[in-house]
DNA sequence: AAGTGGTCTAGACCACCAT
DNA sequence: TGGTGGTCTAGACCACTTA
C-alpha cells in the first residue's frame, strides 16, 4: 500500500526514503555528528518496513553521508581530521606514513569569477568569489601551494581572521560554520614546471617539476562548492589513488 | 540452524556464502562472462534464505566481481573494452572525451625480479619475471610510455607474439588466457622530467615535464599480478580521479 | 508464459553499547 | 537491563528478458 509515490516518476520506495533523509540532513534537521532517530522509529515515521528503511540507509552509508555504530545509533558524517586525512588528502611521503599538513594562509582576497571558474562552480561570470592562497608544509618543509576559489554566496562572513583562526581542517570549517559538507571531489592531474614565484615559495629552483592538481569539491546533490588548484613538490612525496574494492 | 559455521572463527553467514562464491569464481567454476546459477538455486544449494544469498551477491557486485542483469541473470565480470576505459584507464584529453589508446610493443624481455619489485609482487628477489615496454598513442600521437613487470609464473606461455596479436586490452588477455582478473589497482603519482630516450619516444624535448604513475594491479584476495610504471605527456591530456559517491 | 533479478514486508534473534 | 544496529528467515509481488 506504500508502493505508490506521490510524484509522477516511478522509483523504488527505498529511494524515496533515501531522498527524504538526504533532504532532511541537507536542511540541517540533524547536524553533522548528531544521531538520527533509531531505525525502528524512522521506519514507523516513514510508514515502511525496517528492511526498506535499512536499504535506504545502506546507500547513505555507502555515500558516506551517515555512519552506523552498532549498539549506539546512526550519525550524520563529520569531517574529522582522520576522515580528511584518509579520504580527501592524497599526498603521502615516499615510503613513509601519512602525516597532517601545517597550513599557512598567504593571501585572502575578494574577487569576481572568471568565465571558466563560473562554469565549474555553476555561477554567472563576474559573481563575487573569495580567493585564498595556502602554503602547506609536511614534516616542516613546504610541499603544496593551494589556490582556492569559493563562491562568496556560500561563505557569507568568511574572513582571513576566521580562516586562520580555525583549529581543524578547512573542510571542517565549511561544515561547522557554513553547513557545507564536502562529500565528493573530482580531480585532474598533470605535470608542469615551477615558475619563479612558485619555486621560491616551495624552496625549489625555477623549472623544477611539479604535480598540478585541479579539484572541484561537491556537496549534496553534486552542487560544487570549491575550486582548488594545488602545486605539489613530489621530490619527497607522492599522490596516491586506490581504485576498486 | 545454519548459524554455526564449521570454521572456528565467527563470521556472518552471508560472508561465508560470499567467500565460497568468490572461491568458486577464482577457481574457474564459472568463467568470466558466464552466468551463475539463479539466486533461488544458489540459495537452495547453500541452504540459506534468498535474502542472505542476495546480501552476499550485493557485496560481490560492489566489488565488481559479478554483474547483475534483471531478467537475465548474474554474470562473472569481464574486462570489456568499456570497463577498461572507464575503470582502469585514467588519461583523458584536456576538455575532450575519452578515447581508446593504440598500443605498440617496443620491447619484450625475460628477466629477474629486483628486490623492490619482488616485495611489491610478493615474489622472492631473483624470481623470473617478464618485462614489457609499450608506447600508447591517443589521437595518433604518442602520449604514454608503459613499463610492465609480470611474474613469469602467472603468465606461463606469454610471448611477444601472443602479446601483440591480442585484439583487445591487455587486462582482457590476462583474463581470458591466464584466468587472471584484475580487480583493483593502487597508484602513486609524481612529476618528473623527461630523459633523452623518453623524450625521443614521446616526441618531446629532454627536460619536458612528465607525469609518472607507479601502479600495482591486484586480483582476488589482493594478490598482486602486475607492476607498471607509466610516463605521461600531459601537454594535451590529464589524469582524472573521482573520489566519493 | 516462464524464469530471472528487484522490491517490500513482518518478525525473530544476535551482538554491541550505555547505564 | 534496555536500546541500538546486524543478521537471517520465508514469502509475496513487481519488472524485465527471452522464447
Short mmCIF file of C-alpha atoms in Angstrom, two decimals, chain A:
data_model
loop_
_atom_site.label_atom_id
_atom_site.label_comp_id
_atom_site.label_asym_id
_atom_site.label_seq_id
_atom_site.Cartn_x
_atom_site.Cartn_y
_atom_site.Cartn_z
CA UNK A 1 0.00 0.00 0.00
CA UNK A 2 3.06 2.18 0.06
CA UNK A 3 4.21 1.39 -3.44
CA UNK A 4 2.66 4.48 -4.98
CA UNK A 5 4.77 7.58 -4.54
CA UNK A 6 3.04 10.93 -4.83
CA UNK A 7 5.45 12.05 -7.55
CA UNK A 8 4.79 11.28 -11.18
CA UNK A 9 8.10 9.50 -11.90
CA UNK A 10 8.33 5.94 -10.63
CA UNK A 11 11.07 4.98 -8.22
CA UNK A 12 11.51 2.32 -5.56
CA UNK A 13 10.19 3.14 -2.13
CA UNK A 14 13.61 2.94 -0.51
CA UNK A 15 14.94 5.55 -2.96
CA UNK A 16 12.15 7.88 -1.90
CA UNK A 17 13.03 7.27 1.76
CA UNK A 18 16.69 7.93 0.98
CA UNK A 19 15.80 11.15 -0.81
CA UNK A 20 13.79 12.41 2.16
CA UNK A 21 16.57 11.50 4.59
CA UNK A 22 19.18 13.26 2.45
CA UNK A 23 16.89 16.27 2.23
CA UNK A 24 16.47 16.43 6.00
CA UNK A 25 20.22 16.15 6.54
CA UNK A 26 20.98 18.78 3.89
CA UNK A 27 18.38 21.05 5.53
CA UNK A 28 20.12 20.66 8.86
CA UNK A 29 17.36 18.74 10.63
CA UNK A 30 20.13 16.62 12.15
CA UNK A 31 23.53 18.33 12.29
CA UNK A 32 26.80 16.57 11.47
CA UNK A 33 27.79 14.37 14.40
CA UNK A 34 24.22 14.09 15.69
CA UNK A 35 22.35 10.81 15.83
CA UNK A 36 19.39 10.08 13.59
CA UNK A 37 16.31 8.54 15.22
CA UNK A 38 16.57 4.77 15.57
CA UNK A 39 15.81 2.59 12.58
CA UNK A 40 12.61 1.34 14.19
CA UNK A 41 11.38 4.87 14.76
CA UNK A 42 12.37 6.08 11.28
CA UNK A 43 10.64 3.09 9.69
CA UNK A 44 7.48 3.87 11.62
CA UNK A 45 7.76 7.55 10.72
CA UNK A 46 8.04 6.81 7.01
CA UNK A 47 5.47 4.03 7.34
CA UNK A 48 7.78 1.45 5.71
CA UNK A 49 9.23 -1.81 6.92
CA UNK A 50 12.53 -1.90 8.74
CA UNK A 51 14.11 -3.71 5.77
CA UNK A 52 13.20 -0.92 3.37
CA UNK A 53 14.44 1.74 5.78
CA UNK A 54 17.72 -0.14 6.19
CA UNK A 55 18.20 -0.37 2.43
CA UNK A 56 17.89 3.43 2.22
CA UNK A 57 20.43 3.90 5.00
CA UNK A 58 22.75 1.33 3.40
CA UNK A 59 23.12 3.66 0.43
CA UNK A 60 23.68 6.72 2.63
CA UNK A 61 26.44 4.78 4.38
CA UNK A 62 27.98 3.83 1.02
CA UNK A 63 27.99 7.52 0.06
CA UNK A 64 29.49 8.42 3.44
CA UNK A 65 26.61 10.71 4.29
CA UNK A 66 25.94 8.84 7.56
CA UNK A 67 27.90 6.44 9.75
CA UNK A 68 26.45 3.48 11.65
CA UNK A 69 27.69 2.37 15.07
CA UNK A 70 26.30 -0.91 16.27
CA UNK A 71 24.66 -0.53 19.66
CA UNK A 72 24.85 3.29 19.57
CA UNK A 73 22.98 4.56 16.57
CA UNK A 74 23.35 6.16 13.14
CA UNK A 75 25.09 9.53 12.89
CA UNK A 76 25.47 12.25 10.28
CA UNK A 77 29.06 12.02 8.97
CA UNK A 78 31.55 14.66 10.08
CA UNK A 79 34.84 15.92 8.69
CA UNK A 80 37.04 14.66 11.45
CA UNK A 81 40.75 15.16 10.95
CA UNK A 82 41.06 11.46 10.26
CA UNK A 83 38.40 11.47 7.61
CA UNK A 84 40.17 14.28 5.79
CA UNK A 85 43.50 12.54 6.07
CA UNK A 86 42.21 9.26 4.72
CA UNK A 87 39.63 10.43 2.27
CA UNK A 88 40.40 13.80 0.68
CA UNK A 89 44.11 14.33 1.29
CA UNK A 90 46.16 12.26 -1.13
CA UNK A 91 49.75 13.37 -0.59
CA UNK A 92 51.96 10.90 1.28
CA UNK A 93 55.70 10.76 1.95
CA UNK A 94 57.56 8.39 -0.35
CA UNK A 95 57.78 5.17 1.62
CA UNK A 96 56.52 6.72 4.83
CA UNK A 97 53.31 7.11 6.80
CA UNK A 98 50.70 9.76 6.26
CA UNK A 99 51.08 12.95 8.23
CA UNK A 100 48.96 16.04 8.85
CA UNK A 101 49.91 19.19 6.93
CA UNK A 102 50.56 22.55 8.58
CA UNK A 103 48.76 25.34 6.75
CA UNK A 104 49.88 28.95 6.32
CA UNK A 105 47.49 31.38 4.62
CA UNK A 106 49.49 33.60 2.26
CA UNK A 107 46.63 35.58 0.74
CA UNK A 108 42.92 36.23 1.17
CA UNK A 109 41.13 38.35 -1.43
CA UNK A 110 37.66 39.06 -2.75
CA UNK A 111 37.21 38.97 -6.49
CA UNK A 112 34.93 38.03 -9.35
CA UNK A 113 34.54 34.68 -11.08
CA UNK A 114 36.33 34.23 -14.40
CA UNK A 115 34.11 32.57 -17.05
CA UNK A 116 35.88 29.19 -16.70
CA UNK A 117 35.61 29.32 -12.91
CA UNK A 118 31.97 30.36 -13.04
CA UNK A 119 31.14 27.39 -15.25
CA UNK A 120 32.75 24.94 -12.87
CA UNK A 121 31.12 26.50 -9.79
CA UNK A 122 27.75 26.90 -11.51
CA UNK A 123 27.88 30.67 -11.08
CA UNK A 124 27.46 33.54 -13.52
CA UNK A 125 30.70 35.13 -14.78
CA UNK A 126 31.55 38.09 -12.57
CA UNK A 127 29.77 36.71 -9.49
CA UNK A 128 31.66 37.50 -6.28
CA UNK A 129 34.15 34.89 -5.12
CA UNK A 130 36.77 34.54 -2.41
CA UNK A 131 40.36 33.70 -3.37
CA UNK A 132 42.61 32.03 -0.84
CA UNK A 133 46.24 31.01 -1.17
CA UNK A 134 47.61 28.47 1.30
CA UNK A 135 51.07 27.00 1.70
CA UNK A 136 51.03 23.50 3.21
CA UNK A 137 54.04 22.03 4.94
CA UNK A 138 54.76 18.40 5.74
CA UNK A 139 57.48 17.48 8.16
CA UNK A 140 58.40 21.17 8.48
CA UNK A 141 59.08 21.70 4.77
CA UNK A 142 56.74 23.46 2.28
CA UNK A 143 55.34 20.91 -0.16
CA UNK A 144 51.98 22.12 -1.51
CA UNK A 145 50.79 25.50 -2.78
CA UNK A 146 46.97 25.70 -2.83
CA UNK A 147 44.84 28.30 -4.58
CA UNK A 148 41.15 28.14 -3.67
CA UNK A 149 38.17 29.83 -5.28
CA UNK A 150 34.96 29.90 -3.20
CA UNK A 151 31.53 31.30 -4.08
CA UNK A 152 31.04 34.33 -1.81
CA UNK A 153 27.35 33.48 -1.52
CA UNK A 154 28.05 30.19 0.31
CA UNK A 155 30.63 31.63 2.72
CA UNK A 156 28.93 34.87 3.74
CA UNK A 157 31.05 36.11 6.61
CA UNK A 158 34.29 34.27 5.87
CA UNK A 159 37.28 36.48 6.60
CA UNK A 160 41.02 35.95 6.77
CA UNK A 161 40.74 36.04 10.54
CA UNK A 162 38.11 33.32 10.69
CA UNK A 163 40.03 31.23 8.18
CA UNK A 164 43.32 31.36 10.03
CA UNK A 165 41.77 31.03 13.49
CA UNK A 166 40.36 27.57 12.75
CA UNK A 167 41.74 24.73 14.82
CA UNK A 168 40.81 21.98 12.37
CA UNK A 169 40.72 21.25 8.64
CA UNK A 170 39.23 23.74 6.21
CA UNK A 171 36.51 21.23 5.25
CA UNK A 172 35.60 21.02 8.92
CA UNK A 173 35.23 24.81 8.93
CA UNK A 174 32.99 24.66 5.84
CA UNK A 175 30.86 22.11 7.66
CA UNK A 176 30.57 23.63 11.10
CA UNK A 177 30.34 27.31 10.23
CA UNK A 178 28.61 27.23 6.85
CA UNK A 179 26.76 23.92 6.92
CA UNK A 180 28.58 22.80 3.79
CA UNK A 181 29.51 19.14 3.80
CA UNK A 182 32.07 18.18 1.15
CA UNK A 183 31.19 14.65 0.02
CA UNK A 184 32.86 14.16 -3.32
CA UNK A 185 35.76 15.58 -5.30
CA UNK A 186 36.75 15.40 -8.95
CA UNK A 187 40.40 15.90 -9.73
CA UNK A 188 42.54 16.37 -12.84
CA UNK A 189 46.30 15.88 -12.55
CA UNK A 190 49.16 16.90 -14.80
CA UNK A 191 52.88 17.63 -14.69
CA UNK A 192 54.21 21.15 -15.04
CA UNK A 193 57.31 23.25 -14.30
CA UNK A 194 57.73 25.66 -11.41
CA UNK A 195 57.67 29.35 -12.28
CA UNK A 196 59.93 31.74 -10.37
CA UNK A 197 57.36 32.70 -7.72
CA UNK A 198 56.18 29.16 -7.01
CA UNK A 199 59.75 27.88 -6.90
CA UNK A 200 60.61 30.47 -4.28
CA UNK A 201 57.61 29.60 -2.11
CA UNK A 202 58.35 25.87 -2.25
CA UNK A 203 62.11 26.27 -1.87
CA UNK A 204 62.88 24.90 -5.34
CA UNK A 205 64.70 26.05 -8.43
CA UNK A 206 62.72 27.59 -11.26
CA UNK A 207 61.86 24.86 -13.77
CA UNK A 208 61.62 22.08 -11.17
CA UNK A 209 58.89 19.52 -11.99
CA UNK A 210 55.61 19.97 -10.08
CA UNK A 211 52.42 17.95 -9.87
CA UNK A 212 49.41 20.12 -10.65
CA UNK A 213 46.02 19.05 -9.23
CA UNK A 214 42.82 20.80 -10.21
CA UNK A 215 39.94 19.88 -7.91
CA UNK A 216 36.23 20.57 -7.82
CA UNK A 217 34.61 19.73 -4.46
CA UNK A 218 30.91 18.87 -4.30
CA UNK A 219 28.29 18.66 -1.55
CA UNK A 220 24.82 17.04 -1.54
CA UNK A 221 23.13 16.76 -4.93
CA UNK A 222 26.52 17.27 -6.65
CA UNK A 223 26.47 21.01 -6.04
CA UNK A 224 30.02 22.44 -6.50
CA UNK A 225 31.30 24.42 -3.51
CA UNK A 226 35.04 24.86 -4.01
CA UNK A 227 37.60 25.14 -6.79
CA UNK A 228 41.17 24.29 -5.90
CA UNK A 229 44.47 24.22 -7.76
CA UNK A 230 47.37 22.56 -5.98
CA UNK A 231 51.02 22.56 -6.98
CA UNK A 232 52.93 19.77 -5.29
CA UNK A 233 56.66 19.24 -4.94
CA UNK A 234 56.91 15.48 -5.45
CA UNK A 235 60.58 15.22 -4.57
CA UNK A 236 59.81 13.59 -1.25
CA UNK A 237 56.07 12.96 -1.56
CA UNK A 238 53.59 11.25 -3.90
CA UNK A 239 49.90 11.38 -4.76
CA UNK A 240 48.12 8.11 -4.13
CA UNK A 241 44.96 6.70 -5.65
CA UNK A 242 43.37 3.33 -4.92
CA UNK A 243 40.78 2.11 -7.41
CA UNK A 244 38.29 -0.66 -6.71
CA UNK A 245 37.29 -2.62 -3.61
#
